[in-house]
Amino acid sequence: MLSARQLDVMRGGRTIVAGADFHVDAGAALLIHGANGSGKSSLIATLAGLLPPAAGSVSWRGVDVREHPARFRHDLAWLGHADGFNGELTVDENLRFAALLGASMAYRSECDVLERAGVRPLLHTRLNRLSQGQRRRVALARLVLSARRLWLLDEPTDAIDESGARWFAECVDAHLHEGGTLVATTHRPLPVDAARTRHLHLERGAA
Ligand SMILES: Nc1ncnc2c1ncn2[C@@H]1O[C@H](COP(=O)(O)OP(=O)(O)OP(=O)(O)O)[C@@H](O)[C@H]1O
Ligand SMILES: [Mg+2]
């Protein structure tokens, strides 16, 4: 479903990733590992169309994403280090706002996802009053509610505790079983269905 063909990624005039070539099917996950500075965030931002590839191409469902960017964005849920929340609004207001922007997202404040993510007690708290891990749980709940087919996630469980990471791994398994696709960078093991998961190790560190 998502393919990278001979992809080169450059940052600051240097080639960070050279010749990345992989395919991730519907119902499958690719986890990207590597040292700090090895290019994980740069590679996944390139897959998401946020950085132009220096060479090569990214295709989604067989079509180069540059040819049909709207179709790609319709299927894409992206989560980077910045979560895009408005710190002055409550969790509930932020999730409602996200639902207005994302047509496929069904948001109900009583929904089970919020309960299981542990964010229900926080619904009426302003975002800038949350801890880093609480804020990340809200971002992951928003992702799960988005019902997008392709999840591209940079360090999704950053700042999340063990119970939150287990909850999120269950969400990933459900996403894959429903035919979704995941590419994520991660420093910590993500306990998802091993039979559906492949790993890419970036070699080079920035030290
Ligand atoms: N905006 C930028 N301009 C120039 N160089 C950059 C920029 N962002 C990152 N780099 C460089 O690109 C390289 C890869 O950075 P990247 O953030 O992709 O690494 P990473 O594997 O995600 O690291 P981490 O594990 O710390 O998140 C690093 O050497 C970094 O210095
Ligand atoms: Mg990174």
XYZ file of N, CA, C and O and ligand atoms in Angstrom:
860
model
N 0.825 -1.225 0.000
C 0.000 0.000 0.000
C 0.850 1.264 0.000
O 0.687 2.109 -0.830
N 1.812 1.332 0.988
C 2.749 2.464 0.992
C 4.109 1.953 0.520
O 4.636 1.003 1.086
N 4.640 2.603 -0.522
C 5.929 2.163 -1.052
C 6.900 3.327 -1.103
O 6.520 4.437 -1.483
N 8.140 3.038 -0.745
C 9.241 3.981 -0.966
C 10.157 3.346 -1.985
O 10.504 2.162 -1.862
N 10.502 4.111 -3.002
C 11.366 3.596 -4.060
C 12.618 4.443 -4.155
O 12.534 5.633 -4.502
N 13.742 3.844 -3.797
C 15.059 4.502 -3.938
C 15.039 5.930 -3.390
O 15.465 6.872 -4.057
N 14.532 6.033 -2.180
C 14.287 7.344 -1.586
C 15.559 7.890 -0.921
O 16.161 7.227 -0.082
N 15.942 9.097 -1.307
C 17.042 9.799 -0.635
C 16.456 10.969 0.138
O 15.598 11.692 -0.376
N 16.950 11.146 1.360
C 16.491 12.251 2.202
C 17.705 13.092 2.572
O 18.705 12.565 3.057
N 17.608 14.397 2.335
C 18.710 15.304 2.678
C 18.265 16.298 3.735
O 17.123 16.765 3.714
N 19.143 16.597 4.660
C 18.930 17.687 5.628
C 20.182 18.533 5.674
O 21.276 17.991 5.791
N 20.005 19.846 5.617
C 21.145 20.754 5.726
C 22.266 20.430 4.738
O 23.450 20.523 5.080
N 21.879 19.995 3.521
C 22.871 19.727 2.486
C 23.540 18.368 2.588
O 24.403 18.032 1.775
N 23.165 17.580 3.594
C 23.763 16.239 3.750
C 22.732 15.172 3.444
O 21.553 15.311 3.812
N 23.177 14.086 2.803
C 22.279 12.952 2.596
C 22.193 12.181 3.903
O 23.198 11.667 4.408
N 20.975 12.131 4.449
C 20.768 11.484 5.750
C 20.351 10.029 5.554
O 20.771 9.142 6.290
N 19.496 9.803 4.576
C 19.021 8.450 4.250
C 19.219 8.283 2.742
O 18.824 9.156 1.969
N 19.832 7.165 2.351
C 20.105 6.939 0.928
C 19.450 5.641 0.457
O 19.615 4.585 1.075
N 18.684 5.740 -0.602
C 18.162 4.544 -1.268
C 17.189 3.718 -0.451
O 17.165 2.499 -0.589
N 16.374 4.366 0.376
C 15.386 3.595 1.160
C 14.368 2.995 0.196
O 13.825 3.697 -0.666
N 14.129 1.715 0.352
C 13.287 1.005 -0.601
C 12.475 -0.042 0.169
O 13.042 -1.002 0.690
N 11.202 0.188 0.304
C 10.370 -0.767 1.051
C 8.911 -0.625 0.647
O 8.507 0.354 0.006
N 8.146 -1.622 1.058
C 6.714 -1.648 0.768
C 6.003 -2.099 2.042
O 6.433 -3.054 2.675
N 4.966 -1.395 2.427
C 4.197 -1.781 3.623
C 2.756 -2.017 3.171
O 2.081 -1.099 2.703
N 2.300 -3.248 3.347
C 0.961 -3.635 2.867
C -0.152 -3.127 3.770
O 0.095 -2.737 4.914
N -1.369 -3.237 3.275
C -2.542 -3.072 4.134
C -2.481 -4.155 5.212
O -2.133 -5.300 4.925
N -2.756 -3.772 6.449
C -2.713 -4.741 7.545
C -1.319 -4.988 8.080
O -1.120 -5.925 8.859
N -0.352 -4.162 7.671
C 1.039 -4.387 8.094
C 1.653 -3.113 8.669
O 1.185 -2.007 8.398
N 2.709 -3.325 9.468
C 3.402 -2.210 10.111
C 4.883 -2.260 9.789
O 5.465 -3.345 9.652
N 5.484 -1.083 9.671
C 6.938 -0.958 9.568
C 7.391 -0.061 10.710
O 6.905 1.076 10.835
N 8.288 -0.583 11.542
C 8.844 0.229 12.626
C 10.270 0.620 12.259
O 11.076 -0.222 11.858
N 10.547 1.921 12.371
C 11.856 2.459 11.990
C 12.664 2.736 13.261
O 12.212 3.485 14.139
N 13.839 2.113 13.347
C 14.700 2.246 14.517
C 16.013 2.917 14.111
O 16.370 2.914 12.934
N 16.735 3.412 15.084
C 18.053 3.974 14.808
C 18.443 4.963 15.896
O 17.595 5.444 16.650
N 19.734 5.255 15.948
C 20.269 6.160 16.966
C 19.728 7.574 16.778
O 19.190 7.910 15.716
N 19.885 8.395 17.795
C 19.551 9.817 17.666
C 20.325 10.386 16.483
O 21.524 10.157 16.340
N 19.606 11.113 15.636
C 20.254 11.734 14.477
C 20.411 10.824 13.279
O 20.977 11.229 12.255
N 19.928 9.592 13.367
C 20.115 8.658 12.244
C 19.162 8.938 11.088
O 19.333 8.373 10.003
N 18.131 9.768 11.301
C 17.275 10.175 10.187
C 15.852 9.641 10.242
O 15.105 9.763 9.264
N 15.445 9.095 11.391
C 14.089 8.521 11.504
C 13.010 9.566 11.247
O 12.087 9.356 10.454
N 13.120 10.717 11.947
C 12.098 11.756 11.788
C 12.114 12.322 10.370
O 11.064 12.587 9.783
N 13.331 12.472 9.818
C 13.433 13.017 8.463
C 12.785 12.057 7.464
O 12.065 12.490 6.552
N 13.019 10.762 7.648
C 12.451 9.783 6.718
C 10.925 9.759 6.822
O 10.226 9.792 5.802
N 10.407 9.748 8.028
C 8.954 9.628 8.139
C 8.268 10.931 7.706
O 7.175 10.901 7.121
N 8.934 12.065 7.926
C 8.374 13.334 7.433
C 8.364 13.349 5.904
O 7.453 13.904 5.284
N 9.347 12.706 5.297
C 9.373 12.602 3.835
C 8.239 11.706 3.348
O 7.551 12.017 2.367
N 8.008 10.598 4.062
C 6.890 9.717 3.685
C 5.564 10.463 3.770
O 4.662 10.249 2.963
N 5.458 11.350 4.768
C 4.201 12.089 4.963
C 4.056 13.267 4.011
O 3.031 13.949 4.023
N 5.090 13.524 3.214
C 5.016 14.625 2.257
C 5.371 15.974 2.860
O 5.152 17.011 2.240
N 5.948 15.964 4.063
C 6.306 17.223 4.720
C 7.694 17.701 4.317
O 8.025 18.868 4.480
N 8.515 16.766 3.827
C 9.827 17.105 3.270
C 9.868 16.528 1.863
O 9.463 15.377 1.661
N 10.364 17.279 0.896
C 10.469 16.708 -0.453
C 11.629 15.718 -0.511
O 12.689 15.989 0.049
N 11.452 14.563 -1.158
C 12.588 13.646 -1.302
C 13.652 14.254 -2.200
O 13.324 14.934 -3.173
N 14.924 14.016 -1.877
C 16.002 14.489 -2.747
C 16.066 13.640 -4.009
O 16.488 14.103 -5.065
N 15.655 12.377 -3.870
C 15.551 11.480 -5.035
C 14.564 10.377 -4.675
O 14.288 10.142 -3.505
N 14.036 9.717 -5.701
C 13.116 8.614 -5.470
C 11.683 9.091 -5.269
O 11.373 10.265 -5.480
N 10.832 8.162 -4.867
C 9.406 8.509 -4.773
C 8.717 7.728 -3.664
O 9.209 6.703 -3.192
N 7.558 8.273 -3.273
C 6.678 7.620 -2.300
C 5.353 7.402 -3.010
O 4.830 8.330 -3.650
N 4.827 6.183 -2.924
C 3.507 5.977 -3.515
C 2.563 5.343 -2.503
O 2.993 4.624 -1.581
N 1.299 5.680 -2.655
C 0.240 5.188 -1.777
C -0.829 4.554 -2.651
O -1.307 5.203 -3.584
N -1.131 3.300 -2.380
C -2.082 2.542 -3.180
C -1.731 2.615 -4.668
O -2.594 2.822 -5.531
N -0.430 2.509 -4.914
C 0.055 2.398 -6.283
C 0.208 3.706 -7.031
O 0.599 3.689 -8.199
N -0.058 4.837 -6.386
C 0.012 6.120 -7.085
C 1.026 7.021 -6.373
O 0.984 7.151 -5.137
N 1.918 7.622 -7.139
C 2.888 8.563 -6.575
C 2.130 9.656 -5.820
O 1.205 10.270 -6.369
N 2.509 9.898 -4.555
C 1.725 10.833 -3.733
C 1.765 12.255 -4.286
O 0.882 13.063 -4.003
N 2.794 12.561 -5.104
C 2.846 13.906 -5.692
C 1.800 14.070 -6.795
O 1.406 15.185 -7.116
N 1.356 12.935 -7.357
C 0.334 13.024 -8.401
C -1.057 13.226 -7.826
O -1.896 13.893 -8.422
N -1.316 12.595 -6.666
C -2.646 12.684 -6.054
C -2.548 13.037 -4.579
O -2.910 12.242 -3.719
N -2.019 14.235 -4.271
C -1.805 14.568 -2.854
C -3.103 14.594 -2.038
O -3.100 14.223 -0.867
N -4.205 15.001 -2.647
C -5.462 15.093 -1.891
C -5.941 13.704 -1.470
O -6.379 13.511 -0.328
N -5.814 12.752 -2.365
C -6.232 11.387 -2.039
C -5.357 10.814 -0.917
O -5.843 10.143 -0.007
N -4.060 11.108 -0.995
C -3.129 10.647 0.036
C -3.495 11.272 1.386
O -3.619 10.578 2.393
N -3.703 12.574 1.420
C -4.020 13.269 2.679
C -5.335 12.788 3.276
O -5.498 12.758 4.491
N -6.263 12.409 2.412
C -7.558 11.912 2.891
C -7.394 10.629 3.710
O -8.150 10.364 4.640
N -6.377 9.841 3.339
C -6.162 8.557 4.024
C -5.163 8.653 5.165
O -4.994 7.709 5.924
N -4.465 9.781 5.263
C -3.301 9.900 6.152
C -3.640 10.500 7.510
O -4.301 11.536 7.604
N -3.140 9.828 8.564
C -3.093 10.452 9.891
C -1.620 10.596 10.254
O -0.885 9.610 10.292
N -1.198 11.826 10.477
C 0.213 12.127 10.797
C 0.306 12.591 12.237
O -0.503 13.421 12.679
N 1.290 12.056 12.959
C 1.576 12.583 14.295
C 3.081 12.738 14.437
O 3.827 11.756 14.415
N 3.511 13.993 14.523
C 4.930 14.286 14.714
C 5.179 14.689 16.160
O 4.346 14.448 17.045
N 6.327 15.327 16.394
C 6.609 15.776 17.768
C 5.636 16.874 18.167
O 5.175 16.924 19.306
N 5.331 17.767 17.230
C 4.338 18.810 17.493
C 2.955 18.209 17.257
O 2.737 17.523 16.263
N 2.039 18.442 18.190
C 0.733 17.780 18.067
C -0.352 18.683 17.492
O -1.458 18.222 17.187
N -0.056 19.983 17.350
C -1.026 20.873 16.717
C -2.212 21.257 17.583
O -3.170 21.854 17.082
N -2.177 20.940 18.876
C -3.287 21.334 19.740
C -3.190 22.820 20.091
O -2.111 23.398 20.126
N -4.342 23.402 20.413
C -4.391 24.763 20.943
C -4.382 24.675 22.470
O -5.328 24.162 23.073
N -3.307 25.175 23.057
C -3.127 25.058 24.500
C -4.162 25.780 25.333
O -4.385 25.448 26.500
N -4.827 26.778 24.739
C -5.822 27.570 25.478
C -7.187 26.885 25.512
O -8.049 27.258 26.305
N -7.385 25.911 24.634
C -8.672 25.214 24.592
C -8.611 23.948 25.442
O -7.536 23.388 25.672
N -9.773 23.486 25.886
C -9.824 22.244 26.657
C -9.581 21.048 25.729
O -9.641 21.162 24.492
N -9.377 19.908 26.363
C -9.225 18.665 25.594
C -10.464 18.443 24.734
O -10.370 18.154 23.529
N -11.631 18.580 25.339
C -12.884 18.372 24.611
C -12.979 19.328 23.413
O -13.315 18.912 22.298
N -12.667 20.599 23.632
C -12.737 21.587 22.541
C -11.746 21.260 21.433
O -12.055 21.363 20.238
N -10.532 20.842 21.831
C -9.540 20.476 20.816
C -9.999 19.290 19.984
O -9.819 19.272 18.766
N -10.588 18.298 20.643
C -11.031 17.108 19.903
C -12.220 17.452 19.003
O -12.334 16.930 17.889
N -13.090 18.327 19.468
C -14.209 18.757 18.609
C -13.690 19.518 17.388
O -14.175 19.332 16.268
N -12.698 20.368 17.634
C -12.114 21.144 16.541
C -11.467 20.197 15.524
O -11.653 20.350 14.301
N -10.743 19.194 16.024
C -10.116 18.218 15.123
C -11.176 17.490 14.308
O -10.981 17.208 13.118
N -12.307 17.201 14.937
C -13.390 16.503 14.219
C -13.958 17.377 13.113
O -14.308 16.888 12.038
N -14.027 18.681 13.365
C -14.518 19.590 12.325
C -13.567 19.610 11.129
O -13.994 19.697 9.976
N -12.271 19.530 11.410
C -11.289 19.581 10.326
C -11.188 18.265 9.572
O -10.965 18.256 8.367
N -11.346 17.168 10.285
C -11.189 15.849 9.649
C -12.545 15.215 9.423
O -13.144 14.702 10.350
N -12.976 15.202 8.183
C -14.352 14.797 7.890
C -14.657 13.371 8.342
O -15.793 13.057 8.695
N -13.634 12.516 8.349
C -13.922 11.114 8.650
C -13.951 10.843 10.149
O -14.187 9.720 10.573
N -13.678 11.854 10.972
C -13.571 11.602 12.401
C -14.926 11.753 13.093
O -15.584 12.773 12.974
N -15.320 10.703 13.781
C -16.550 10.784 14.576
C -16.142 11.036 16.015
O -15.424 10.234 16.604
N -16.561 12.136 16.586
C -16.173 12.434 17.965
C -17.398 12.519 18.865
O -18.339 13.263 18.598
N -17.357 11.714 19.911
C -18.374 11.822 20.961
C -17.625 11.801 22.280
O -16.770 10.932 22.495
N -17.923 12.736 23.145
C -17.143 12.836 24.371
C -17.344 11.630 25.285
O -16.544 11.385 26.177
N -18.414 10.863 25.044
C -18.642 9.684 25.888
C -18.014 8.417 25.316
O -18.233 7.319 25.816
N -17.212 8.567 24.258
C -16.796 7.357 23.544
C -15.756 6.548 24.331
O -15.015 7.063 25.169
N -15.724 5.277 23.993
C -14.899 4.296 24.670
C -13.399 4.565 24.510
O -12.605 4.290 25.413
N -13.018 5.121 23.353
C -11.596 5.395 23.109
C -11.045 6.333 24.188
O -9.958 6.113 24.729
N -11.813 7.361 24.526
C -11.347 8.326 25.526
C -11.217 7.669 26.895
O -10.287 7.942 27.650
N -12.146 6.787 27.184
C -12.108 6.062 28.452
C -10.835 5.219 28.527
O -10.075 5.285 29.494
N -10.600 4.465 27.464
C -9.470 3.540 27.475
C -8.137 4.270 27.381
O -7.121 3.800 27.879
N -8.141 5.433 26.740
C -6.910 6.234 26.664
C -6.613 6.922 27.993
O -5.523 7.464 28.177
N -7.583 6.913 28.902
C -7.394 7.559 30.195
C -7.537 9.070 30.120
O -7.103 9.778 31.036
N -8.150 9.591 29.059
C -8.242 11.053 28.924
C -9.622 11.591 29.322
O -9.795 12.807 29.391
N -10.562 10.703 29.609
C -11.911 11.185 29.941
C -11.924 12.159 31.147
O -12.557 13.208 31.072
N -11.161 11.845 32.206
C -11.170 12.783 33.350
C -10.543 14.139 33.008
O -10.657 15.083 33.792
N -9.871 14.221 31.857
C -9.155 15.452 31.488
C -9.926 16.310 30.498
O -9.451 17.362 30.074
N -11.120 15.857 30.102
C -11.831 16.497 28.984
C -12.007 18.000 29.141
O -11.977 18.743 28.172
N -12.204 18.456 30.386
C -12.485 19.881 30.572
C -11.282 20.661 31.096
O -11.410 21.778 31.581
N -10.112 20.036 30.945
C -8.852 20.699 31.312
C -8.237 21.319 30.061
O -8.309 20.741 28.971
N -7.643 22.523 30.231
C -6.968 23.149 29.095
C -5.697 22.377 28.757
O -5.001 21.890 29.647
N -5.395 22.318 27.458
C -4.246 21.530 26.997
C -2.947 21.943 27.675
O -2.120 21.112 28.021
N -2.779 23.258 27.870
C -1.502 23.686 28.448
C -1.393 23.419 29.951
O -0.394 23.756 30.568
N -2.425 22.780 30.522
C -2.345 22.334 31.918
C -2.032 20.845 32.043
O -2.002 20.313 33.145
N -1.847 20.172 30.909
C -1.592 18.726 30.950
C -0.095 18.435 31.030
O 0.727 19.224 30.560
N 0.227 17.260 31.573
C 1.615 16.777 31.516
C 1.914 16.341 30.078
O 0.998 16.164 29.263
N 3.192 16.124 29.791
C 3.590 15.687 28.438
C 2.914 14.377 28.060
O 2.432 14.215 26.943
N 2.906 13.438 29.021
C 2.318 12.126 28.727
C 0.811 12.207 28.552
O 0.232 11.549 27.672
N 0.149 13.040 29.383
C -1.307 13.220 29.232
C -1.616 13.814 27.865
O -2.553 13.399 27.176
N -0.819 14.782 27.474
C -1.032 15.451 26.182
C -0.846 14.454 25.036
O -1.610 14.453 24.068
N 0.172 13.597 25.161
C 0.408 12.595 24.125
C -0.746 11.594 24.079
O -1.140 11.136 23.006
N -1.304 11.240 25.223
C -2.463 10.338 25.232
C -3.639 10.967 24.477
O -4.353 10.269 23.745
N -3.828 12.274 24.631
C -4.914 12.946 23.904
C -4.635 12.890 22.394
O -5.531 12.626 21.581
N -3.361 13.103 22.030
C -3.004 13.054 20.600
C -3.228 11.649 20.030
O -3.700 11.498 18.897
N -2.917 10.629 20.814
C -3.120 9.255 20.336
C -4.617 8.938 20.253
O -5.058 8.252 19.331
N -5.389 9.442 21.207
C -6.850 9.237 21.140
C -7.405 9.897 19.876
O -8.236 9.319 19.169
N -6.933 11.101 19.579
C -7.368 11.794 18.358
C -7.024 10.962 17.115
O -7.844 10.831 16.201
N -5.834 10.393 17.130
C -5.409 9.535 16.013
C -6.353 8.336 15.864
O -6.826 8.027 14.765
N -6.614 7.647 16.968
C -7.449 6.440 16.910
C -8.855 6.796 16.418
O -9.467 6.058 15.640
N -9.346 7.962 16.836
C -10.681 8.398 16.413
C -10.724 8.822 14.946
O -11.801 8.944 14.365
N -9.562 9.058 14.363
C -9.559 9.643 13.013
C -9.994 8.664 11.930
O -10.389 9.074 10.852
N -9.866 7.352 12.219
C -10.309 6.324 11.261
C -9.629 6.457 9.898
O -10.225 6.146 8.877
N -8.395 6.944 9.904
C -7.634 7.011 8.652
C -6.959 5.663 8.394
O -6.637 4.948 9.342
N -6.691 5.383 7.127
C -6.131 4.072 6.770
C -4.634 3.992 6.989
O -4.084 2.908 7.185
N -3.955 5.133 6.885
C -2.494 5.141 6.987
C -2.063 5.987 8.172
O -2.368 7.186 8.221
N -1.371 5.366 9.100
C -0.848 6.107 10.247
C 0.663 6.259 10.065
O 1.375 5.261 9.947
N 1.144 7.509 10.046
C 2.580 7.795 10.009
C 2.907 8.543 11.292
O 2.458 9.689 11.487
N 3.692 7.912 12.162
C 3.829 8.411 13.529
C 5.302 8.506 13.925
O 6.045 7.523 13.797
N 5.683 9.678 14.406
C 7.061 9.875 14.865
C 7.076 9.756 16.383
O 6.531 10.616 17.085
N 7.680 8.706 16.875
C 7.785 8.437 18.331
C 6.416 8.543 19.022
O 6.237 9.369 19.918
N 5.462 7.698 18.620
C 4.107 7.865 19.152
C 3.996 7.693 20.662
O 3.158 8.338 21.288
N 4.835 6.829 21.247
C 4.671 6.577 22.683
C 5.680 7.355 23.526
O 5.863 7.058 24.706
N 6.308 8.361 22.916
C 7.152 9.291 23.647
C 6.385 9.835 24.849
O 5.254 10.294 24.697
N 6.982 9.782 26.017
C 6.397 10.354 27.246
C 5.207 9.561 27.792
O 4.615 9.950 28.788
N 4.862 8.458 27.131
C 3.720 7.653 27.569
C 4.192 6.566 28.540
O 5.228 5.946 28.307
N 3.423 6.325 29.598
C 3.824 5.285 30.554
C 3.472 3.891 30.014
O 2.902 3.753 28.931
N 3.826 2.863 30.802
C 3.677 1.486 30.312
C 2.228 1.128 30.005
O 1.936 0.482 29.005
N 1.310 1.536 30.878
C -0.092 1.157 30.620
C -0.609 1.885 29.373
O -1.351 1.310 28.568
N -0.168 3.130 29.177
C -0.558 3.865 27.965
C 0.018 3.214 26.715
O -0.643 3.118 25.683
N 1.264 2.741 26.816
C 1.911 2.103 25.658
C 1.198 0.791 25.324
O 1.040 0.457 24.142
N 0.759 0.055 26.358
C 0.023 -1.207 26.097
C -1.317 -0.911 25.429
O -1.724 -1.586 24.485
N -2.027 0.111 25.939
C -3.298 0.512 25.316
C -3.076 0.867 23.851
O -3.810 0.424 22.963
N -2.016 1.638 23.589
C -1.790 2.076 22.221
C -1.423 0.893 21.314
O -1.855 0.835 20.156
N -0.642 -0.059 21.848
C -0.296 -1.245 21.045
C -1.566 -2.014 20.672
O -1.679 -2.529 19.545
N -2.537 -2.080 21.573
C -3.816 -2.738 21.243
C -4.534 -1.987 20.121
O -5.128 -2.589 19.231
N -4.452 -0.665 20.179
C -5.076 0.146 19.114
C -4.413 -0.118 17.774
O -5.079 -0.193 16.731
N -3.078 -0.244 17.797
C -2.348 -0.528 16.555
C -2.763 -1.890 16.026
O -3.044 -2.047 14.821
N -2.839 -2.886 16.902
C -3.253 -4.224 16.453
C -4.644 -4.168 15.816
O -4.875 -4.783 14.769
N -5.564 -3.433 16.440
C -6.919 -3.325 15.880
C -6.877 -2.645 14.512
O -7.538 -3.079 13.561
N -6.065 -1.600 14.412
C -5.905 -0.872 13.140
C -5.407 -1.822 12.049
O -5.942 -1.838 10.923
N -4.406 -2.636 12.381
C -3.842 -3.559 11.388
C -4.858 -4.637 11.014
O -4.998 -4.985 9.841
N -5.578 -5.131 12.005
C -6.569 -6.180 11.717
C -7.713 -5.655 10.852
O -8.353 -6.423 10.147
N -7.940 -4.350 10.923
C -8.980 -3.743 10.072
C -8.430 -3.365 8.696
O -9.113 -2.698 7.915
N -7.173 -3.744 8.416
C -6.599 -3.470 7.098
C -5.866 -2.144 7.022
O -5.523 -1.691 5.924
N -5.622 -1.512 8.166
C -4.871 -0.262 8.178
C -3.377 -0.518 7.995
O -2.911 -1.671 8.044
N -2.653 0.552 7.767
C -1.199 0.495 7.563
C -0.547 1.444 8.563
O -1.090 2.511 8.852
N 0.602 1.023 9.088
C 1.324 1.857 10.056
C 2.796 1.920 9.696
O 3.414 0.892 9.407
N 3.347 3.145 9.721
C 4.796 3.304 9.750
C 5.083 4.211 10.941
O 4.480 5.283 11.068
N 5.968 3.754 11.831
C 6.271 4.550 13.023
C 7.751 4.473 13.334
O 8.383 3.432 13.141
N 8.296 5.584 13.809
C 9.636 5.564 14.381
C 9.471 5.265 15.862
O 8.460 5.639 16.470
N 10.456 4.577 16.411
C 10.333 4.313 17.844
C 11.682 3.961 18.458
O 12.504 3.280 17.836
N 11.895 4.453 19.660
C 13.089 4.077 20.429
C 12.784 2.913 21.348
O 13.674 2.211 21.775
N 11.497 2.742 21.664
C 11.154 1.674 22.606
C 10.366 0.606 21.864
O 9.680 0.903 20.885
N 10.455 -0.654 22.321
C 9.691 -1.706 21.659
C 8.203 -1.396 21.738
O 7.714 -0.943 22.769
N 7.505 -1.613 20.651
C 6.054 -1.418 20.627
C 5.462 -2.829 20.521
O 5.690 -3.505 19.513
N 4.780 -3.297 21.569
C 4.374 -4.711 21.582
C 3.172 -4.986 20.685
O 2.070 -5.279 21.139
N 3.404 -4.870 19.375
C 2.320 -5.112 18.409
C 2.530 -6.475 17.753
O 3.594 -7.086 17.894
N 1.523 -6.935 17.051
C 1.496 -8.235 16.390
C 2.763 -8.444 15.544
O 2.920 -7.842 14.476
N 3.656 -9.320 16.023
C 4.964 -9.483 15.373
C 4.823 -10.028 13.952
O 5.633 -9.699 13.076
N 3.802 -10.844 13.718
C 3.647 -11.450 12.387
C 3.321 -10.407 11.332
O 3.544 -10.631 10.145
N 2.797 -9.270 11.756
C 2.412 -8.225 10.806
C 3.446 -7.101 10.728
O 3.230 -6.116 10.029
N 4.533 -7.233 11.495
C 5.443 -6.102 11.678
C 6.828 -6.384 11.113
O 7.401 -7.447 11.350
N 7.347 -5.424 10.345
C 8.731 -5.484 9.895
C 9.487 -4.306 10.495
O 8.890 -3.341 10.942
N 10.807 -4.439 10.455
C 11.655 -3.430 11.106
C 12.689 -2.904 10.133
O 13.253 -3.671 9.342
N 12.906 -1.613 10.194
C 13.948 -0.973 9.386
C 14.905 -0.290 10.354
O 14.478 0.513 11.190
N 16.180 -0.622 10.248
C 17.185 -0.034 11.148
C 18.032 0.947 10.361
O 18.717 0.539 9.411
N 17.984 2.212 10.735
C 18.842 3.204 10.090
C 20.203 3.161 10.780
O 20.288 3.148 12.016
N 21.229 3.135 9.988
C 22.566 2.819 10.526
C 23.253 4.005 11.157
O 23.958 3.871 12.157
N 23.069 5.169 10.522
C 24.001 6.242 10.798
C 23.510 7.152 11.923
O 22.372 7.584 11.902
N 24.340 7.431 12.884
C 24.003 8.406 13.919
C 24.598 9.749 13.557
O 25.357 9.863 12.610
N 24.234 10.769 14.339
C 24.688 12.126 14.005
C 25.877 12.560 14.847
O 26.348 13.670 14.740
N 26.371 11.664 15.693
C 27.430 12.054 16.634
C 28.718 12.373 15.897
O 28.965 11.856 14.828
N 16.006 21.317 10.017
C 17.174 20.699 9.853
N 18.171 21.286 9.164
C 19.375 20.678 9.008
N 19.655 19.463 9.488
C 18.706 18.842 10.186
C 17.421 19.416 10.414
N 16.689 18.545 11.140
C 17.473 17.494 11.357
N 18.684 17.663 10.786
C 19.791 16.699 10.808
O 19.369 15.519 10.170
C 19.865 14.387 10.851
C 18.709 13.440 11.137
O 17.820 14.073 12.052
P 16.460 13.373 12.460
O 15.720 14.339 13.301
O 15.818 12.824 11.259
O 17.037 12.145 13.345
P 16.244 11.113 14.267
O 16.721 9.741 13.892
O 14.791 11.353 14.186
O 16.803 11.464 15.711
P 16.091 11.328 17.158
O 16.262 9.883 17.587
O 16.913 12.241 18.002
O 14.660 11.745 17.047
C 20.613 14.888 12.072
O 21.983 14.837 11.795
C 20.174 16.314 12.228
O 21.217 17.106 12.696
Mg 13.380 11.954 15.630
